[in-house]
Amino acid sequence: MVYLPKLHLQLRNRILRDLFRLPIFKVPADRSYEAAIEQHNNQLPILSENDFSVVETLRREGICFTSLEALGLASTEKVMKAVAKILPNLKPASPSQKNQFIVHADPAEIIKYPALFLWGLEERLLDIGENYLGLPLAYHGVYFRKDLANAVKIKSRLWHIDVEDRRMFKVIVYLDDVTEDAGPMEYVPKFFTSSLYKALKYHYGYVADEKMEAVIPRSNWRSCAGLSGTVVFLDPTSIFHRGKVPLNSDRFTLFFDYTSRQPKHPFYCKSCLPEADLRLLSKNFSQRQKECVFWRSGTRRG
Ligand SMILES: [Fe+2]
């Protein structure tokens, strides 16, 4: 693999992204995606009534709220134990990085507590995600985030739509109460998405509050404030969203990320852990879990 400096990488991704918008690439890629969805339609996992309604809500609204308690996944207790161990080891903000607004747990910490990564591979979550995307999932892993209470207002703290794939599936777990002042995610209901694309002439990138407010009043913005243990299922390609700046306390969350295995922009997809660590972790994975993690190498179901 060729490693490029960050700036070169951003430039390369932008060039590729613009190339992928050209009809010569876009039309066949979209056709192949639609065909894959149609082909997979009768292979989708069967869902319980409750999980089916999660998928329906996601389709209708782009977002669905539940809780760890309501989900009742067997490995949640192990995850919470891992969280308690990792939390004190999260690094403080670096004084040399003026624009820093997130601290992520070190991959070395994540690998020490496999339950954290494995929670995102719980069969039920895979079933919900697969039904929502209509395709087998690629799992990009878990991010343990501390969103810093500071005034930095760049990147994901501005309004945007995620670009990795045509549809995405994210599961966000609140590790603390996320009050209005603790940086809850905000979004504009899905009903407005297509008119916002037009009004903002939006393709990619970030939109400042003033510009957003000029096309949709703040009274239509929605907040995702919630108690510790809240779980948010989200398709960040379907609704304009942003992290509100936390005013008086840092925000602690887990983000579990998924796309299809033929994402629109594969060059934007990256795993939370290096390949060698994934190999170590995967020793006891089921065939399906392996396929979700090593999707780039095209592992086949056994
Ligand atoms: Fe986003």
Short mmCIF file of C-alpha atoms and ligand atoms in Angstrom, two decimals:
data_model
loop_
_atom_site.label_atom_id
_atom_site.label_comp_id
_atom_site.label_asym_id
_atom_site.label_seq_id
_atom_site.Cartn_x
_atom_site.Cartn_y
_atom_site.Cartn_z
CA MET A 1 0.00 0.00 0.00
CA VAL A 2 1.23 3.51 -0.85
CA TYR A 3 1.04 5.97 2.08
CA LEU A 4 0.43 9.58 1.09
CA PRO A 5 0.78 12.67 3.30
CA LYS A 6 -2.61 13.94 4.53
CA LEU A 7 -2.81 16.90 2.14
CA HIS A 8 -1.98 14.72 -0.87
CA LEU A 9 -4.56 12.23 0.29
CA GLN A 10 -7.25 14.92 0.51
CA LEU A 11 -6.35 16.17 -2.96
CA ARG A 12 -6.37 12.65 -4.40
CA ASN A 13 -9.77 11.96 -2.82
CA ARG A 14 -11.21 15.19 -4.19
CA ILE A 15 -9.98 14.39 -7.71
CA LEU A 16 -11.39 10.85 -7.49
CA ARG A 17 -14.69 12.14 -6.09
CA ASP A 18 -15.08 14.60 -8.97
CA LEU A 19 -14.12 11.91 -11.50
CA PHE A 20 -16.77 9.58 -10.05
CA ARG A 21 -19.43 12.24 -10.77
CA LEU A 22 -18.75 12.04 -14.50
CA PRO A 23 -21.54 10.09 -16.25
CA ILE A 24 -19.01 7.71 -17.80
CA PHE A 25 -18.23 6.40 -14.30
CA LYS A 26 -21.41 7.29 -12.43
CA VAL A 27 -24.00 5.68 -14.71
CA PRO A 28 -22.50 2.15 -14.75
CA ALA A 29 -21.68 2.33 -11.02
CA ASP A 30 -25.27 3.33 -10.17
CA ARG A 31 -26.63 0.58 -12.43
CA SER A 32 -24.44 -2.06 -10.83
CA TYR A 33 -25.52 -0.85 -7.36
CA GLU A 34 -29.23 -1.04 -8.25
CA ALA A 35 -28.74 -4.51 -9.75
CA ALA A 36 -26.92 -5.69 -6.59
CA ILE A 37 -29.82 -4.46 -4.41
CA GLU A 38 -32.35 -6.24 -6.58
CA GLN A 39 -30.31 -9.44 -6.55
CA HIS A 40 -29.89 -9.37 -2.77
CA ASN A 41 -33.53 -8.57 -2.05
CA ASN A 42 -34.59 -12.17 -1.42
CA GLN A 43 -31.49 -12.94 0.68
CA LEU A 44 -32.11 -10.30 3.37
CA PRO A 45 -32.11 -11.59 6.96
CA ILE A 46 -35.53 -12.00 8.61
CA LEU A 47 -36.19 -9.35 11.26
CA SER A 48 -38.36 -9.29 14.37
CA GLU A 49 -41.34 -6.93 14.23
CA ASN A 50 -39.49 -4.46 16.43
CA ASP A 51 -36.29 -4.44 14.33
CA PHE A 52 -38.36 -4.18 11.16
CA SER A 53 -39.89 -0.99 12.53
CA VAL A 54 -36.37 0.37 13.18
CA VAL A 55 -35.58 -0.18 9.48
CA GLU A 56 -38.86 1.42 8.45
CA THR A 57 -38.20 4.47 10.64
CA LEU A 58 -34.68 4.77 9.22
CA ARG A 59 -36.06 4.63 5.67
CA ARG A 60 -38.74 7.23 6.46
CA GLU A 61 -36.78 9.60 8.70
CA GLY A 62 -33.08 8.80 8.25
CA ILE A 63 -32.77 8.46 12.03
CA CYS A 64 -34.20 6.24 14.76
CA PHE A 65 -33.77 6.47 18.55
CA THR A 66 -33.65 3.58 21.00
CA SER A 67 -31.56 2.62 24.03
CA LEU A 68 -29.05 0.01 25.13
CA GLU A 69 -31.66 -1.30 27.54
CA ALA A 70 -34.33 -1.65 24.86
CA LEU A 71 -31.89 -3.33 22.49
CA GLY A 72 -30.82 -5.76 25.22
CA LEU A 73 -27.77 -7.11 23.38
CA ALA A 74 -25.90 -9.78 25.32
CA SER A 75 -22.46 -8.17 24.98
CA THR A 76 -23.46 -4.68 26.17
CA GLU A 77 -22.31 -5.38 29.73
CA LYS A 78 -18.79 -6.23 28.48
CA VAL A 79 -18.79 -3.05 26.38
CA MET A 80 -19.62 -0.92 29.41
CA LYS A 81 -16.81 -2.56 31.38
CA ALA A 82 -14.41 -1.76 28.51
CA VAL A 83 -15.66 1.83 28.39
CA ALA A 84 -14.97 2.25 32.12
CA LYS A 85 -11.37 1.04 31.59
CA ILE A 86 -10.67 3.16 28.50
CA LEU A 87 -12.29 6.41 29.62
CA PRO A 88 -9.59 7.42 32.14
CA ASN A 89 -6.89 6.76 29.52
CA LEU A 90 -8.34 9.11 26.87
CA LYS A 91 -5.67 11.67 26.08
CA PRO A 92 -6.31 15.35 26.89
CA ALA A 93 -6.57 17.81 24.01
CA SER A 94 -3.19 18.56 22.49
CA PRO A 95 -2.13 22.20 23.21
CA SER A 96 -0.31 22.31 19.83
CA GLN A 97 -3.48 21.54 17.83
CA LYS A 98 -5.56 24.71 17.97
CA ASN A 99 -8.42 23.32 15.87
CA GLN A 100 -8.74 19.99 17.64
CA PHE A 101 -12.31 19.18 18.60
CA ILE A 102 -12.28 15.39 19.01
CA VAL A 103 -10.07 13.01 20.95
CA HIS A 104 -10.33 9.38 19.85
CA ALA A 105 -9.35 6.41 22.00
CA ASP A 106 -6.10 4.91 20.78
CA PRO A 107 -6.45 1.83 18.54
CA ALA A 108 -4.13 0.13 21.06
CA GLU A 109 -6.79 0.68 23.73
CA ILE A 110 -9.59 -0.56 21.47
CA ILE A 111 -7.72 -3.77 20.69
CA LYS A 112 -7.19 -4.44 24.43
CA TYR A 113 -10.98 -4.78 24.87
CA PRO A 114 -12.30 -6.80 21.88
CA ALA A 115 -15.90 -6.60 23.20
CA LEU A 116 -16.04 -3.02 22.00
CA PHE A 117 -15.27 -3.83 18.35
CA LEU A 118 -17.33 -7.02 18.53
CA TRP A 119 -20.49 -5.27 19.72
CA GLY A 120 -20.75 -3.77 16.25
CA LEU A 121 -20.72 -7.30 14.82
CA GLU A 122 -23.70 -8.50 16.89
CA GLU A 123 -25.91 -10.48 14.48
CA ARG A 124 -28.96 -8.33 15.25
CA LEU A 125 -27.18 -5.10 14.38
CA LEU A 126 -25.87 -6.70 11.18
CA ASP A 127 -29.40 -7.84 10.33
CA ILE A 128 -30.87 -4.37 10.87
CA GLY A 129 -28.07 -2.69 8.89
CA GLU A 130 -28.23 -5.21 6.04
CA ASN A 131 -32.00 -4.75 5.73
CA TYR A 132 -31.63 -0.99 5.75
CA LEU A 133 -28.90 -0.90 3.08
CA GLY A 134 -30.47 -3.75 1.13
CA LEU A 135 -26.96 -5.15 0.75
CA PRO A 136 -24.40 -7.05 2.87
CA LEU A 137 -22.53 -4.71 5.21
CA ALA A 138 -18.95 -3.56 5.34
CA TYR A 139 -18.08 -2.85 8.99
CA HIS A 140 -15.51 -0.09 9.49
CA GLY A 141 -15.30 -0.49 13.26
CA VAL A 142 -15.87 1.48 16.42
CA TYR A 143 -14.71 4.98 17.37
CA PHE A 144 -14.63 5.93 21.05
CA ARG A 145 -14.97 9.73 20.88
CA LYS A 146 -14.57 12.57 23.29
CA ASP A 147 -15.98 15.70 21.62
CA LEU A 148 -14.27 18.58 23.33
CA ALA A 149 -16.16 21.46 24.92
CA ASN A 150 -14.50 24.27 23.00
CA ALA A 151 -15.52 26.87 20.43
CA VAL A 152 -13.94 25.16 17.39
CA LYS A 153 -16.50 25.16 14.60
CA ILE A 154 -15.14 23.28 11.60
CA LYS A 155 -15.76 20.04 9.67
CA SER A 156 -18.43 17.81 11.29
CA ARG A 157 -19.48 20.72 13.53
CA LEU A 158 -20.84 22.31 10.35
CA TRP A 159 -23.84 21.05 8.35
CA HIS A 160 -23.07 18.28 5.89
CA ILE A 161 -24.07 15.00 4.28
CA ASP A 162 -21.66 12.05 4.54
CA VAL A 163 -20.17 10.93 1.25
CA GLU A 164 -18.72 7.45 1.65
CA ASP A 165 -21.69 5.60 0.17
CA ARG A 166 -25.20 6.03 -1.29
CA ARG A 167 -26.73 4.82 1.98
CA MET A 168 -24.88 4.35 5.25
CA PHE A 169 -25.65 2.86 8.63
CA LYS A 170 -24.26 4.36 11.82
CA VAL A 171 -24.96 3.33 15.38
CA ILE A 172 -24.16 5.96 18.01
CA VAL A 173 -24.15 5.09 21.72
CA TYR A 174 -24.25 7.85 24.35
CA LEU A 175 -21.89 7.14 27.25
CA ASP A 176 -23.07 10.15 29.23
CA ASP A 177 -26.17 12.32 29.28
CA VAL A 178 -26.01 14.49 26.15
CA THR A 179 -27.81 17.68 27.13
CA GLU A 180 -28.47 20.66 24.84
CA ASP A 181 -25.19 22.18 26.09
CA ALA A 182 -23.12 19.01 25.70
CA GLY A 183 -22.93 19.02 21.91
CA PRO A 184 -25.85 16.89 20.72
CA MET A 185 -26.02 16.10 17.03
CA GLU A 186 -28.53 18.30 15.21
CA TYR A 187 -30.29 17.47 11.97
CA VAL A 188 -32.91 18.73 9.56
CA PRO A 189 -35.76 16.23 9.01
CA LYS A 190 -35.42 14.07 5.90
CA PHE A 191 -38.52 15.64 4.39
CA PHE A 192 -36.39 18.73 3.63
CA THR A 193 -33.25 17.01 2.31
CA SER A 194 -33.90 17.25 -1.43
CA SER A 195 -35.12 20.85 -1.29
CA LEU A 196 -32.03 21.76 0.78
CA TYR A 197 -29.76 20.20 -1.86
CA LYS A 198 -31.37 22.53 -4.41
CA ALA A 199 -31.52 25.65 -2.24
CA LEU A 200 -27.89 25.28 -1.14
CA LYS A 201 -26.69 24.03 -4.56
CA TYR A 202 -25.08 21.33 -2.44
CA HIS A 203 -22.75 18.64 -3.75
CA TYR A 204 -20.21 18.05 -0.99
CA GLY A 205 -18.62 19.83 1.93
CA TYR A 206 -19.73 21.88 4.89
CA VAL A 207 -22.40 24.55 5.34
CA ALA A 208 -22.23 27.26 8.03
CA ASP A 209 -25.22 28.00 10.29
CA GLU A 210 -25.92 31.37 8.67
CA LYS A 211 -26.19 29.78 5.23
CA MET A 212 -28.39 26.97 6.53
CA GLU A 213 -30.60 29.39 8.43
CA ALA A 214 -31.11 31.40 5.24
CA VAL A 215 -32.76 28.39 3.58
CA ILE A 216 -34.46 26.69 6.55
CA PRO A 217 -35.44 28.34 9.85
CA ARG A 218 -33.87 27.09 13.06
CA SER A 219 -37.33 26.05 14.25
CA ASN A 220 -37.02 23.13 11.79
CA TRP A 221 -33.67 21.97 13.17
CA ARG A 222 -33.90 18.96 15.46
CA SER A 223 -31.66 18.03 18.36
CA CYS A 224 -30.51 14.54 19.36
CA ALA A 225 -30.11 15.31 23.08
CA GLY A 226 -30.59 12.16 25.15
CA LEU A 227 -29.71 10.29 28.30
CA SER A 228 -26.71 8.06 28.83
CA GLY A 229 -27.44 4.73 27.11
CA THR A 230 -29.34 6.33 24.22
CA VAL A 231 -28.69 4.57 20.91
CA VAL A 232 -29.12 6.46 17.65
CA PHE A 233 -29.40 4.62 14.34
CA LEU A 234 -28.55 7.04 11.60
CA ASP A 235 -28.11 7.24 7.85
CA PRO A 236 -25.85 10.30 7.55
CA THR A 237 -26.25 10.32 3.75
CA SER A 238 -29.97 10.99 4.01
CA ILE A 239 -30.22 14.01 6.33
CA PHE A 240 -28.24 17.21 6.82
CA HIS A 241 -26.63 16.98 10.24
CA ARG A 242 -23.84 18.39 12.38
CA GLY A 243 -22.42 18.13 15.88
CA LYS A 244 -23.49 21.15 17.93
CA VAL A 245 -20.56 22.79 19.70
CA PRO A 246 -20.46 21.46 23.30
CA LEU A 247 -20.57 24.47 25.63
CA ASN A 248 -20.05 23.19 29.14
CA SER A 249 -19.07 19.53 29.05
CA ASP A 250 -17.26 17.12 26.75
CA ARG A 251 -19.43 14.57 24.95
CA PHE A 252 -18.57 10.87 25.22
CA THR A 253 -19.91 8.48 22.58
CA LEU A 254 -19.21 5.30 20.63
CA PHE A 255 -19.67 5.43 16.85
CA PHE A 256 -20.07 2.17 14.89
CA ASP A 257 -19.76 2.69 11.12
CA TYR A 258 -21.06 0.62 8.19
CA THR A 259 -21.44 0.97 4.42
CA SER A 260 -22.20 -1.46 1.65
CA ARG A 261 -19.32 -3.50 0.20
CA GLN A 262 -19.44 -1.51 -3.03
CA PRO A 263 -19.41 1.99 -1.54
CA LYS A 264 -19.82 4.97 -3.81
CA HIS A 265 -16.45 6.37 -2.70
CA PRO A 266 -14.33 3.48 -1.39
CA PHE A 267 -11.32 5.78 -0.98
CA TYR A 268 -13.12 7.56 1.89
CA CYS A 269 -13.74 4.30 3.78
CA LYS A 270 -11.19 3.35 6.39
CA SER A 271 -11.11 0.88 9.24
CA CYS A 272 -10.68 1.99 12.85
CA LEU A 273 -7.95 -0.62 13.31
CA PRO A 274 -4.87 -1.66 11.33
CA GLU A 275 -5.17 -4.85 9.25
CA ALA A 276 -2.81 -6.81 11.55
CA ASP A 277 -5.02 -6.07 14.58
CA LEU A 278 -8.14 -7.02 12.65
CA ARG A 279 -6.54 -10.37 11.77
CA LEU A 280 -5.76 -11.00 15.44
CA LEU A 281 -9.29 -10.10 16.51
CA SER A 282 -10.94 -12.16 13.80
CA LYS A 283 -9.77 -15.59 14.98
CA ASN A 284 -13.17 -16.40 16.49
CA PHE A 285 -15.32 -14.48 14.02
CA SER A 286 -18.11 -16.21 12.16
CA GLN A 287 -17.85 -16.31 8.38
CA ARG A 288 -20.38 -13.48 8.12
CA GLN A 289 -18.44 -11.30 10.59
CA LYS A 290 -15.21 -11.92 8.62
CA GLU A 291 -16.93 -10.87 5.40
CA CYS A 292 -18.14 -7.64 7.05
CA VAL A 293 -14.63 -6.76 8.26
CA PHE A 294 -12.50 -7.97 5.33
CA TRP A 295 -14.94 -6.75 2.67
CA ARG A 296 -12.18 -5.31 0.50
CA SER A 297 -10.60 -8.74 0.04
CA GLY A 298 -13.97 -10.22 -0.98
CA THR A 299 -14.14 -13.01 1.61
CA ARG A 300 -16.91 -15.37 0.52
CA ARG A 301 -19.56 -16.85 2.78
CA GLY A 302 -18.68 -20.45 3.61
FE FE B 1 -21.49 13.22 9.37
#
